[in-house]
Amino acid sequence: MRKIGLVGLAYKSGTYVYEESSALRLNKLFRDTGSEVRIWDPLIKRDEVSETDLMLEDNLENLLELCELIIPTTVLPHDSLKPLYSIKRPLIVLD
């Protein structure tokens, strides 16, 4: 099973709104093909999401540790992505 991480849940940067976001569509697409999908967004917390099929991580470090493929779905502030630059293992980032 491929473990996929989506960076960003909101439909655009700087907002808490995630309904109709590309991350929701990608989550469904990958889960329908048998992949495990985890999501991290710095502005959206687990208790703020009503969808039960979303696996939200509390921080980017957890997402990077658990996933082998990372797909950014929202433009995020450069500072929030710092953990991505310190990964010591092979990781695929599809941007």
mmCIF file of N, CA, C and O in Angstrom:
data_model
loop_
_atom_site.group_PDB
_atom_site.id
_atom_site.type_symbol
_atom_site.label_atom_id
_atom_site.label_comp_id
_atom_site.label_asym_id
_atom_site.label_seq_id
_atom_site.Cartn_x
_atom_site.Cartn_y
_atom_site.Cartn_z
ATOM 1 N N MET A 1 0.847 -1.181 0.000
ATOM 2 C CA MET A 1 0.000 0.000 0.000
ATOM 3 C C MET A 1 0.889 1.240 0.000
ATOM 4 O O MET A 1 1.809 1.367 0.778
ATOM 5 N N ARG A 2 0.618 2.146 -0.907
ATOM 6 C CA ARG A 2 1.368 3.398 -0.979
ATOM 7 C C ARG A 2 0.829 4.351 0.079
ATOM 8 O O ARG A 2 -0.371 4.463 0.272
ATOM 9 N N LYS A 3 1.755 5.033 0.754
ATOM 10 C CA LYS A 3 1.380 6.020 1.766
ATOM 11 C C LYS A 3 1.630 7.406 1.189
ATOM 12 O O LYS A 3 2.761 7.771 0.912
ATOM 13 N N ILE A 4 0.548 8.151 1.026
ATOM 14 C CA ILE A 4 0.598 9.458 0.368
ATOM 15 C C ILE A 4 0.277 10.550 1.370
ATOM 16 O O ILE A 4 -0.672 10.432 2.146
ATOM 17 N N GLY A 5 1.059 11.619 1.344
ATOM 18 C CA GLY A 5 0.820 12.772 2.202
ATOM 19 C C GLY A 5 0.418 13.980 1.378
ATOM 20 O O GLY A 5 1.099 14.329 0.411
ATOM 21 N N LEU A 6 -0.678 14.584 1.743
ATOM 22 C CA LEU A 6 -1.125 15.814 1.097
ATOM 23 C C LEU A 6 -0.800 16.976 2.021
ATOM 24 O O LEU A 6 -1.194 16.978 3.189
ATOM 25 N N VAL A 7 -0.064 17.938 1.499
ATOM 26 C CA VAL A 7 0.311 19.115 2.285
ATOM 27 C C VAL A 7 -0.639 20.244 1.904
ATOM 28 O O VAL A 7 -0.540 20.813 0.818
ATOM 29 N N GLY A 8 -1.575 20.505 2.796
ATOM 30 C CA GLY A 8 -2.596 21.519 2.555
ATOM 31 C C GLY A 8 -3.949 20.870 2.349
ATOM 32 O O GLY A 8 -4.090 19.946 1.556
ATOM 33 N N LEU A 9 -4.916 21.314 3.107
ATOM 34 C CA LEU A 9 -6.284 20.827 2.962
ATOM 35 C C LEU A 9 -7.205 21.932 2.450
ATOM 36 O O LEU A 9 -8.145 21.672 1.712
ATOM 37 N N ALA A 10 -6.913 23.168 2.794
ATOM 38 C CA ALA A 10 -7.758 24.300 2.396
ATOM 39 C C ALA A 10 -7.769 24.465 0.877
ATOM 40 O O ALA A 10 -6.829 24.067 0.192
ATOM 41 N N TYR A 11 -8.824 25.065 0.372
ATOM 42 C CA TYR A 11 -8.931 25.239 -1.074
ATOM 43 C C TYR A 11 -7.996 26.328 -1.591
ATOM 44 O O TYR A 11 -7.702 26.394 -2.785
ATOM 45 N N LYS A 12 -7.501 27.191 -0.700
ATOM 46 C CA LYS A 12 -6.482 28.178 -1.079
ATOM 47 C C LYS A 12 -5.707 28.580 0.172
ATOM 48 O O LYS A 12 -6.155 28.376 1.298
ATOM 49 N N SER A 13 -4.559 29.138 -0.035
ATOM 50 C CA SER A 13 -3.672 29.519 1.052
ATOM 51 C C SER A 13 -4.305 30.569 1.966
ATOM 52 O O SER A 13 -5.026 31.445 1.511
ATOM 53 N N GLY A 14 -4.040 30.431 3.259
ATOM 54 C CA GLY A 14 -4.470 31.436 4.221
ATOM 55 C C GLY A 14 -5.917 31.333 4.660
ATOM 56 O O GLY A 14 -6.429 32.259 5.274
ATOM 57 N N THR A 15 -6.571 30.240 4.370
ATOM 58 C CA THR A 15 -7.969 30.092 4.765
ATOM 59 C C THR A 15 -8.196 28.761 5.467
ATOM 60 O O THR A 15 -7.425 27.824 5.301
ATOM 61 N N TYR A 16 -9.263 28.702 6.241
ATOM 62 C CA TYR A 16 -9.659 27.474 6.924
ATOM 63 C C TYR A 16 -10.674 26.682 6.089
ATOM 64 O O TYR A 16 -11.049 25.588 6.459
ATOM 65 N N VAL A 17 -11.117 27.239 5.000
ATOM 66 C CA VAL A 17 -12.167 26.626 4.189
ATOM 67 C C VAL A 17 -11.568 25.502 3.343
ATOM 68 O O VAL A 17 -10.644 25.718 2.580
ATOM 69 N N TYR A 18 -12.107 24.308 3.493
ATOM 70 C CA TYR A 18 -11.569 23.174 2.750
ATOM 71 C C TYR A 18 -12.610 22.490 1.867
ATOM 72 O O TYR A 18 -12.269 21.632 1.058
ATOM 73 N N GLU A 19 -13.865 22.857 2.002
ATOM 74 C CA GLU A 19 -14.896 22.254 1.168
ATOM 75 C C GLU A 19 -14.564 22.529 -0.304
ATOM 76 O O GLU A 19 -14.169 23.627 -0.651
ATOM 77 N N GLU A 20 -14.702 21.521 -1.132
ATOM 78 C CA GLU A 20 -14.418 21.607 -2.567
ATOM 79 C C GLU A 20 -12.930 21.798 -2.887
ATOM 80 O O GLU A 20 -12.585 22.220 -3.982
ATOM 81 N N SER A 21 -12.054 21.505 -1.954
ATOM 82 C CA SER A 21 -10.621 21.671 -2.214
ATOM 83 C C SER A 21 -10.085 20.511 -3.048
ATOM 84 O O SER A 21 -10.661 19.416 -3.073
ATOM 85 N N SER A 22 -8.980 20.748 -3.715
ATOM 86 C CA SER A 22 -8.358 19.680 -4.505
ATOM 87 C C SER A 22 -7.881 18.552 -3.601
ATOM 88 O O SER A 22 -7.862 17.386 -4.006
ATOM 89 N N ALA A 23 -7.514 18.855 -2.367
ATOM 90 C CA ALA A 23 -7.067 17.817 -1.436
ATOM 91 C C ALA A 23 -8.185 16.822 -1.142
ATOM 92 O O ALA A 23 -7.931 15.618 -1.022
ATOM 93 N N LEU A 24 -9.413 17.274 -1.034
ATOM 94 C CA LEU A 24 -10.537 16.358 -0.808
ATOM 95 C C LEU A 24 -10.711 15.406 -1.988
ATOM 96 O O LEU A 24 -10.926 14.207 -1.813
ATOM 97 N N ARG A 25 -10.586 15.953 -3.199
ATOM 98 C CA ARG A 25 -10.726 15.106 -4.384
ATOM 99 C C ARG A 25 -9.572 14.114 -4.489
ATOM 100 O O ARG A 25 -9.776 12.938 -4.808
ATOM 101 N N LEU A 26 -8.351 14.565 -4.213
ATOM 102 C CA LEU A 26 -7.196 13.659 -4.248
ATOM 103 C C LEU A 26 -7.296 12.592 -3.162
ATOM 104 O O LEU A 26 -6.955 11.432 -3.398
ATOM 105 N N ASN A 27 -7.757 12.972 -1.988
ATOM 106 C CA ASN A 27 -7.927 12.010 -0.909
ATOM 107 C C ASN A 27 -8.846 10.874 -1.359
ATOM 108 O O ASN A 27 -8.516 9.697 -1.194
ATOM 109 N N LYS A 28 -9.973 11.218 -1.954
ATOM 110 C CA LYS A 28 -10.917 10.195 -2.418
ATOM 111 C C LYS A 28 -10.311 9.349 -3.530
ATOM 112 O O LYS A 28 -10.396 8.117 -3.507
ATOM 113 N N LEU A 29 -9.674 9.986 -4.489
ATOM 114 C CA LEU A 29 -9.075 9.272 -5.613
ATOM 115 C C LEU A 29 -8.043 8.247 -5.138
ATOM 116 O O LEU A 29 -8.092 7.075 -5.518
ATOM 117 N N PHE A 30 -7.113 8.676 -4.296
ATOM 118 C CA PHE A 30 -6.057 7.772 -3.832
ATOM 119 C C PHE A 30 -6.600 6.685 -2.901
ATOM 120 O O PHE A 30 -6.170 5.544 -2.957
ATOM 121 N N ARG A 31 -7.540 7.043 -2.037
ATOM 122 C CA ARG A 31 -8.116 6.034 -1.144
ATOM 123 C C ARG A 31 -8.911 4.987 -1.938
ATOM 124 O O ARG A 31 -8.879 3.807 -1.611
ATOM 125 N N ASP A 32 -9.575 5.421 -2.991
ATOM 126 C CA ASP A 32 -10.323 4.483 -3.828
ATOM 127 C C ASP A 32 -9.405 3.487 -4.537
ATOM 128 O O ASP A 32 -9.852 2.421 -4.953
ATOM 129 N N THR A 33 -8.133 3.830 -4.709
ATOM 130 C CA THR A 33 -7.173 2.918 -5.347
ATOM 131 C C THR A 33 -6.378 2.124 -4.304
ATOM 132 O O THR A 33 -5.425 1.443 -4.649
ATOM 133 N N GLY A 34 -6.755 2.248 -3.031
ATOM 134 C CA GLY A 34 -6.126 1.448 -1.991
ATOM 135 C C GLY A 34 -4.968 2.097 -1.269
ATOM 136 O O GLY A 34 -4.306 1.457 -0.454
ATOM 137 N N SER A 35 -4.696 3.354 -1.539
ATOM 138 C CA SER A 35 -3.599 4.043 -0.863
ATOM 139 C C SER A 35 -4.048 4.573 0.499
ATOM 140 O O SER A 35 -5.219 4.860 0.712
ATOM 141 N N GLU A 36 -3.093 4.705 1.383
ATOM 142 C CA GLU A 36 -3.333 5.358 2.672
ATOM 143 C C GLU A 36 -2.972 6.830 2.479
ATOM 144 O O GLU A 36 -1.878 7.143 2.025
ATOM 145 N N VAL A 37 -3.895 7.719 2.799
ATOM 146 C CA VAL A 37 -3.682 9.152 2.586
ATOM 147 C C VAL A 37 -3.730 9.880 3.921
ATOM 148 O O VAL A 37 -4.673 9.719 4.694
ATOM 149 N N ARG A 38 -2.706 10.679 4.157
ATOM 150 C CA ARG A 38 -2.655 11.525 5.349
ATOM 151 C C ARG A 38 -2.519 12.968 4.898
ATOM 152 O O ARG A 38 -1.925 13.246 3.860
ATOM 153 N N ILE A 39 -3.080 13.872 5.695
ATOM 154 C CA ILE A 39 -3.131 15.281 5.308
ATOM 155 C C ILE A 39 -2.645 16.150 6.458
ATOM 156 O O ILE A 39 -2.943 15.887 7.618
ATOM 157 N N TRP A 40 -1.914 17.197 6.107
ATOM 158 C CA TRP A 40 -1.515 18.202 7.092
ATOM 159 C C TRP A 40 -1.752 19.584 6.504
ATOM 160 O O TRP A 40 -1.435 19.846 5.346
ATOM 161 N N ASP A 41 -2.341 20.448 7.302
ATOM 162 C CA ASP A 41 -2.537 21.853 6.948
ATOM 163 C C ASP A 41 -2.310 22.648 8.226
ATOM 164 O O ASP A 41 -2.906 22.337 9.262
ATOM 165 N N PRO A 42 -1.444 23.669 8.187
ATOM 166 C CA PRO A 42 -1.131 24.403 9.416
ATOM 167 C C PRO A 42 -2.313 25.164 10.011
ATOM 168 O O PRO A 42 -2.307 25.476 11.198
ATOM 169 N N LEU A 43 -3.326 25.442 9.215
ATOM 170 C CA LEU A 43 -4.463 26.225 9.712
ATOM 171 C C LEU A 43 -5.674 25.390 10.104
ATOM 172 O O LEU A 43 -6.590 25.891 10.738
ATOM 173 N N ILE A 44 -5.699 24.129 9.709
ATOM 174 C CA ILE A 44 -6.882 23.301 9.957
ATOM 175 C C ILE A 44 -6.533 22.191 10.936
ATOM 176 O O ILE A 44 -5.617 21.415 10.706
ATOM 177 N N LYS A 45 -7.267 22.129 12.017
ATOM 178 C CA LYS A 45 -7.033 21.120 13.058
ATOM 179 C C LYS A 45 -8.051 19.992 12.947
ATOM 180 O O LYS A 45 -9.149 20.163 12.431
ATOM 181 N N ARG A 46 -7.679 18.851 13.454
ATOM 182 C CA ARG A 46 -8.484 17.627 13.367
ATOM 183 C C ARG A 46 -9.910 17.833 13.876
ATOM 184 O O ARG A 46 -10.869 17.378 13.270
ATOM 185 N N ASP A 47 -10.072 18.544 14.980
ATOM 186 C CA ASP A 47 -11.410 18.708 15.559
ATOM 187 C C ASP A 47 -12.282 19.705 14.788
ATOM 188 O O ASP A 47 -13.460 19.860 15.079
ATOM 189 N N GLU A 48 -11.702 20.368 13.765
ATOM 190 C CA GLU A 48 -12.464 21.317 12.953
ATOM 191 C C GLU A 48 -12.995 20.682 11.664
ATOM 192 O O GLU A 48 -13.652 21.337 10.878
ATOM 193 N N VAL A 49 -12.706 19.397 11.459
ATOM 194 C CA VAL A 49 -13.058 18.724 10.214
ATOM 195 C C VAL A 49 -14.159 17.715 10.476
ATOM 196 O O VAL A 49 -14.045 16.879 11.375
ATOM 197 N N SER A 50 -15.219 17.787 9.683
ATOM 198 C CA SER A 50 -16.354 16.895 9.906
ATOM 199 C C SER A 50 -16.237 15.577 9.132
ATOM 200 O O SER A 50 -16.844 14.587 9.515
ATOM 201 N N GLU A 51 -15.458 15.542 8.061
ATOM 202 C CA GLU A 51 -15.315 14.318 7.271
ATOM 203 C C GLU A 51 -14.566 13.272 8.079
ATOM 204 O O GLU A 51 -13.483 13.523 8.587
ATOM 205 N N THR A 52 -15.122 12.088 8.179
ATOM 206 C CA THR A 52 -14.504 11.039 8.978
ATOM 207 C C THR A 52 -13.470 10.238 8.208
ATOM 208 O O THR A 52 -12.704 9.493 8.803
ATOM 209 N N ASP A 53 -13.426 10.382 6.880
ATOM 210 C CA ASP A 53 -12.461 9.625 6.091
ATOM 211 C C ASP A 53 -11.127 10.347 5.918
ATOM 212 O O ASP A 53 -10.247 9.861 5.222
ATOM 213 N N LEU A 54 -10.954 11.494 6.546
ATOM 214 C CA LEU A 54 -9.701 12.241 6.441
ATOM 215 C C LEU A 54 -8.777 11.881 7.596
ATOM 216 O O LEU A 54 -9.183 11.909 8.752
ATOM 217 N N MET A 55 -7.545 11.533 7.280
ATOM 218 C CA MET A 55 -6.547 11.237 8.307
ATOM 219 C C MET A 55 -5.634 12.460 8.423
ATOM 220 O O MET A 55 -4.698 12.626 7.635
ATOM 221 N N LEU A 56 -5.934 13.328 9.386
ATOM 222 C CA LEU A 56 -5.174 14.564 9.564
ATOM 223 C C LEU A 56 -4.025 14.358 10.543
ATOM 224 O O LEU A 56 -4.206 13.752 11.604
ATOM 225 N N GLU A 57 -2.878 14.893 10.181
ATOM 226 C CA GLU A 57 -1.715 14.868 11.061
ATOM 227 C C GLU A 57 -1.614 16.208 11.786
ATOM 228 O O GLU A 57 -1.994 17.255 11.250
ATOM 229 N N ASP A 58 -1.076 16.171 13.002
ATOM 230 C CA ASP A 58 -0.944 17.387 13.804
ATOM 231 C C ASP A 58 0.194 18.287 13.341
ATOM 232 O O ASP A 58 0.187 19.481 13.606
ATOM 233 N N ASN A 59 1.202 17.700 12.682
ATOM 234 C CA ASN A 59 2.323 18.516 12.226
ATOM 235 C C ASN A 59 2.951 17.905 10.979
ATOM 236 O O ASN A 59 2.738 16.728 10.657
ATOM 237 N N LEU A 60 3.735 18.697 10.294
ATOM 238 C CA LEU A 60 4.362 18.264 9.051
ATOM 239 C C LEU A 60 5.384 17.161 9.291
ATOM 240 O O LEU A 60 5.525 16.253 8.468
ATOM 241 N N GLU A 61 6.068 17.201 10.418
ATOM 242 C CA GLU A 61 7.059 16.169 10.725
ATOM 243 C C GLU A 61 6.428 14.779 10.731
ATOM 244 O O GLU A 61 6.985 13.832 10.185
ATOM 245 N N ASN A 62 5.257 14.645 11.359
ATOM 246 C CA ASN A 62 4.551 13.359 11.380
ATOM 247 C C ASN A 62 4.199 12.903 9.962
ATOM 248 O O ASN A 62 4.365 11.742 9.619
ATOM 249 N N LEU A 63 3.687 13.816 9.170
ATOM 250 C CA LEU A 63 3.309 13.484 7.800
ATOM 251 C C LEU A 63 4.520 12.983 7.015
ATOM 252 O O LEU A 63 4.449 11.964 6.328
ATOM 253 N N LEU A 64 5.636 13.685 7.131
ATOM 254 C CA LEU A 64 6.846 13.303 6.401
ATOM 255 C C LEU A 64 7.391 11.960 6.864
ATOM 256 O O LEU A 64 7.924 11.191 6.063
ATOM 257 N N GLU A 65 7.268 11.680 8.129
ATOM 258 C CA GLU A 65 7.743 10.414 8.688
ATOM 259 C C GLU A 65 6.909 9.232 8.184
ATOM 260 O O GLU A 65 7.440 8.155 7.930
ATOM 261 N N LEU A 66 5.612 9.431 8.025
ATOM 262 C CA LEU A 66 4.695 8.344 7.700
ATOM 263 C C LEU A 66 4.507 8.088 6.204
ATOM 264 O O LEU A 66 4.050 7.014 5.821
ATOM 265 N N CYS A 67 4.840 9.068 5.363
ATOM 266 C CA CYS A 67 4.507 8.959 3.942
ATOM 267 C C CYS A 67 5.750 8.843 3.065
ATOM 268 O O CYS A 67 6.815 9.324 3.410
ATOM 269 N N GLU A 68 5.551 8.219 1.898
ATOM 270 C CA GLU A 68 6.634 8.064 0.940
ATOM 271 C C GLU A 68 6.485 8.970 -0.281
ATOM 272 O O GLU A 68 7.407 9.169 -1.041
ATOM 273 N N LEU A 69 5.280 9.504 -0.459
ATOM 274 C CA LEU A 69 5.000 10.432 -1.546
ATOM 275 C C LEU A 69 4.290 11.636 -0.944
ATOM 276 O O LEU A 69 3.316 11.484 -0.213
ATOM 277 N N ILE A 70 4.793 12.829 -1.250
ATOM 278 C CA ILE A 70 4.212 14.074 -0.733
ATOM 279 C C ILE A 70 3.702 14.896 -1.913
ATOM 280 O O ILE A 70 4.420 15.088 -2.891
ATOM 281 N N ILE A 71 2.473 15.372 -1.790
ATOM 282 C CA ILE A 71 1.874 16.214 -2.823
ATOM 283 C C ILE A 71 1.384 17.512 -2.187
ATOM 284 O O ILE A 71 0.442 17.489 -1.406
ATOM 285 N N PRO A 72 2.036 18.640 -2.507
ATOM 286 C CA PRO A 72 1.519 19.924 -2.017
ATOM 287 C C PRO A 72 0.240 20.268 -2.774
ATOM 288 O O PRO A 72 0.189 20.180 -3.994
ATOM 289 N N THR A 73 -0.803 20.632 -2.051
ATOM 290 C CA THR A 73 -2.078 20.962 -2.691
ATOM 291 C C THR A 73 -2.472 22.421 -2.475
ATOM 292 O O THR A 73 -3.450 22.872 -3.056
ATOM 293 N N THR A 74 -1.738 23.115 -1.647
ATOM 294 C CA THR A 74 -2.001 24.518 -1.341
ATOM 295 C C THR A 74 -0.658 25.227 -1.195
ATOM 296 O O THR A 74 0.287 24.636 -0.693
ATOM 297 N N VAL A 75 -0.587 26.471 -1.609
ATOM 298 C CA VAL A 75 0.624 27.254 -1.389
ATOM 299 C C VAL A 75 0.670 27.620 0.089
ATOM 300 O O VAL A 75 -0.275 28.192 0.628
ATOM 301 N N LEU A 76 1.758 27.237 0.757
ATOM 302 C CA LEU A 76 1.905 27.507 2.182
ATOM 303 C C LEU A 76 3.115 28.384 2.432
ATOM 304 O O LEU A 76 4.046 28.411 1.619
ATOM 305 N N PRO A 77 3.148 29.093 3.558
ATOM 306 C CA PRO A 77 4.310 29.920 3.881
ATOM 307 C C PRO A 77 5.581 29.077 3.943
ATOM 308 O O PRO A 77 5.573 27.951 4.435
ATOM 309 N N HIS A 78 6.663 29.615 3.419
ATOM 310 C CA HIS A 78 7.945 28.906 3.366
ATOM 311 C C HIS A 78 8.373 28.395 4.742
ATOM 312 O O HIS A 78 8.870 27.280 4.868
ATOM 313 N N ASP A 79 8.164 29.180 5.770
ATOM 314 C CA ASP A 79 8.569 28.786 7.126
ATOM 315 C C ASP A 79 7.874 27.518 7.597
ATOM 316 O O ASP A 79 8.451 26.726 8.330
ATOM 317 N N SER A 80 6.646 27.313 7.191
ATOM 318 C CA SER A 80 5.915 26.133 7.648
ATOM 319 C C SER A 80 6.418 24.852 6.980
ATOM 320 O O SER A 80 6.123 23.759 7.436
ATOM 321 N N LEU A 81 7.218 24.988 5.920
ATOM 322 C CA LEU A 81 7.728 23.824 5.189
ATOM 323 C C LEU A 81 9.157 23.454 5.563
ATOM 324 O O LEU A 81 9.728 22.538 4.970
ATOM 325 N N LYS A 82 9.748 24.115 6.541
ATOM 326 C CA LYS A 82 11.135 23.844 6.923
ATOM 327 C C LYS A 82 11.440 22.366 7.177
ATOM 328 O O LYS A 82 12.486 21.878 6.759
ATOM 329 N N PRO A 83 10.561 21.610 7.847
ATOM 330 C CA PRO A 83 10.868 20.186 8.066
ATOM 331 C C PRO A 83 11.085 19.399 6.774
ATOM 332 O O PRO A 83 11.814 18.420 6.757
ATOM 333 N N LEU A 84 10.490 19.843 5.690
ATOM 334 C CA LEU A 84 10.659 19.157 4.412
ATOM 335 C C LEU A 84 12.109 19.175 3.953
ATOM 336 O O LEU A 84 12.593 18.226 3.345
ATOM 337 N N TYR A 85 12.829 20.230 4.277
ATOM 338 C CA TYR A 85 14.205 20.381 3.811
ATOM 339 C C TYR A 85 15.211 19.608 4.656
ATOM 340 O O TYR A 85 16.378 19.524 4.295
ATOM 341 N N SER A 86 14.783 19.047 5.759
ATOM 342 C CA SER A 86 15.719 18.330 6.626
ATOM 343 C C SER A 86 15.521 16.811 6.590
ATOM 344 O O SER A 86 16.119 16.101 7.385
ATOM 345 N N ILE A 87 14.724 16.319 5.671
ATOM 346 C CA ILE A 87 14.492 14.873 5.540
ATOM 347 C C ILE A 87 15.784 14.190 5.114
ATOM 348 O O ILE A 87 16.452 14.630 4.183
ATOM 349 N N LYS A 88 16.109 13.099 5.777
ATOM 350 C CA LYS A 88 17.354 12.385 5.504
ATOM 351 C C LYS A 88 17.134 11.098 4.699
ATOM 352 O O LYS A 88 18.065 10.399 4.394
ATOM 353 N N ARG A 89 15.905 10.763 4.384
ATOM 354 C CA ARG A 89 15.629 9.540 3.631
ATOM 355 C C ARG A 89 15.033 9.893 2.276
ATOM 356 O O ARG A 89 14.559 11.010 2.076
ATOM 357 N N PRO A 90 15.064 8.938 1.358
ATOM 358 C CA PRO A 90 14.457 9.212 0.050
ATOM 359 C C PRO A 90 12.962 9.506 0.196
ATOM 360 O O PRO A 90 12.255 8.836 0.933
ATOM 361 N N LEU A 91 12.516 10.526 -0.489
ATOM 362 C CA LEU A 91 11.129 10.952 -0.433
ATOM 363 C C LEU A 91 10.761 11.551 -1.779
ATOM 364 O O LEU A 91 11.524 12.336 -2.328
ATOM 365 N N ILE A 92 9.628 11.178 -2.304
ATOM 366 C CA ILE A 92 9.163 11.733 -3.573
ATOM 367 C C ILE A 92 8.225 12.884 -3.278
ATOM 368 O O ILE A 92 7.281 12.750 -2.507
ATOM 369 N N VAL A 93 8.515 14.048 -3.887
ATOM 370 C CA VAL A 93 7.642 15.210 -3.750
ATOM 371 C C VAL A 93 7.134 15.533 -5.151
ATOM 372 O O VAL A 93 7.918 15.825 -6.047
ATOM 373 N N LEU A 94 5.839 15.425 -5.347
ATOM 374 C CA LEU A 94 5.213 15.702 -6.629
ATOM 375 C C LEU A 94 4.559 17.058 -6.532
ATOM 376 O O LEU A 94 3.579 17.243 -5.820
ATOM 377 N N ASP A 95 5.121 18.042 -7.228
ATOM 378 C CA ASP A 95 4.618 19.397 -7.127
ATOM 379 C C ASP A 95 4.075 19.859 -8.468
ATOM 380 O O ASP A 95 4.626 19.728 -9.476
#
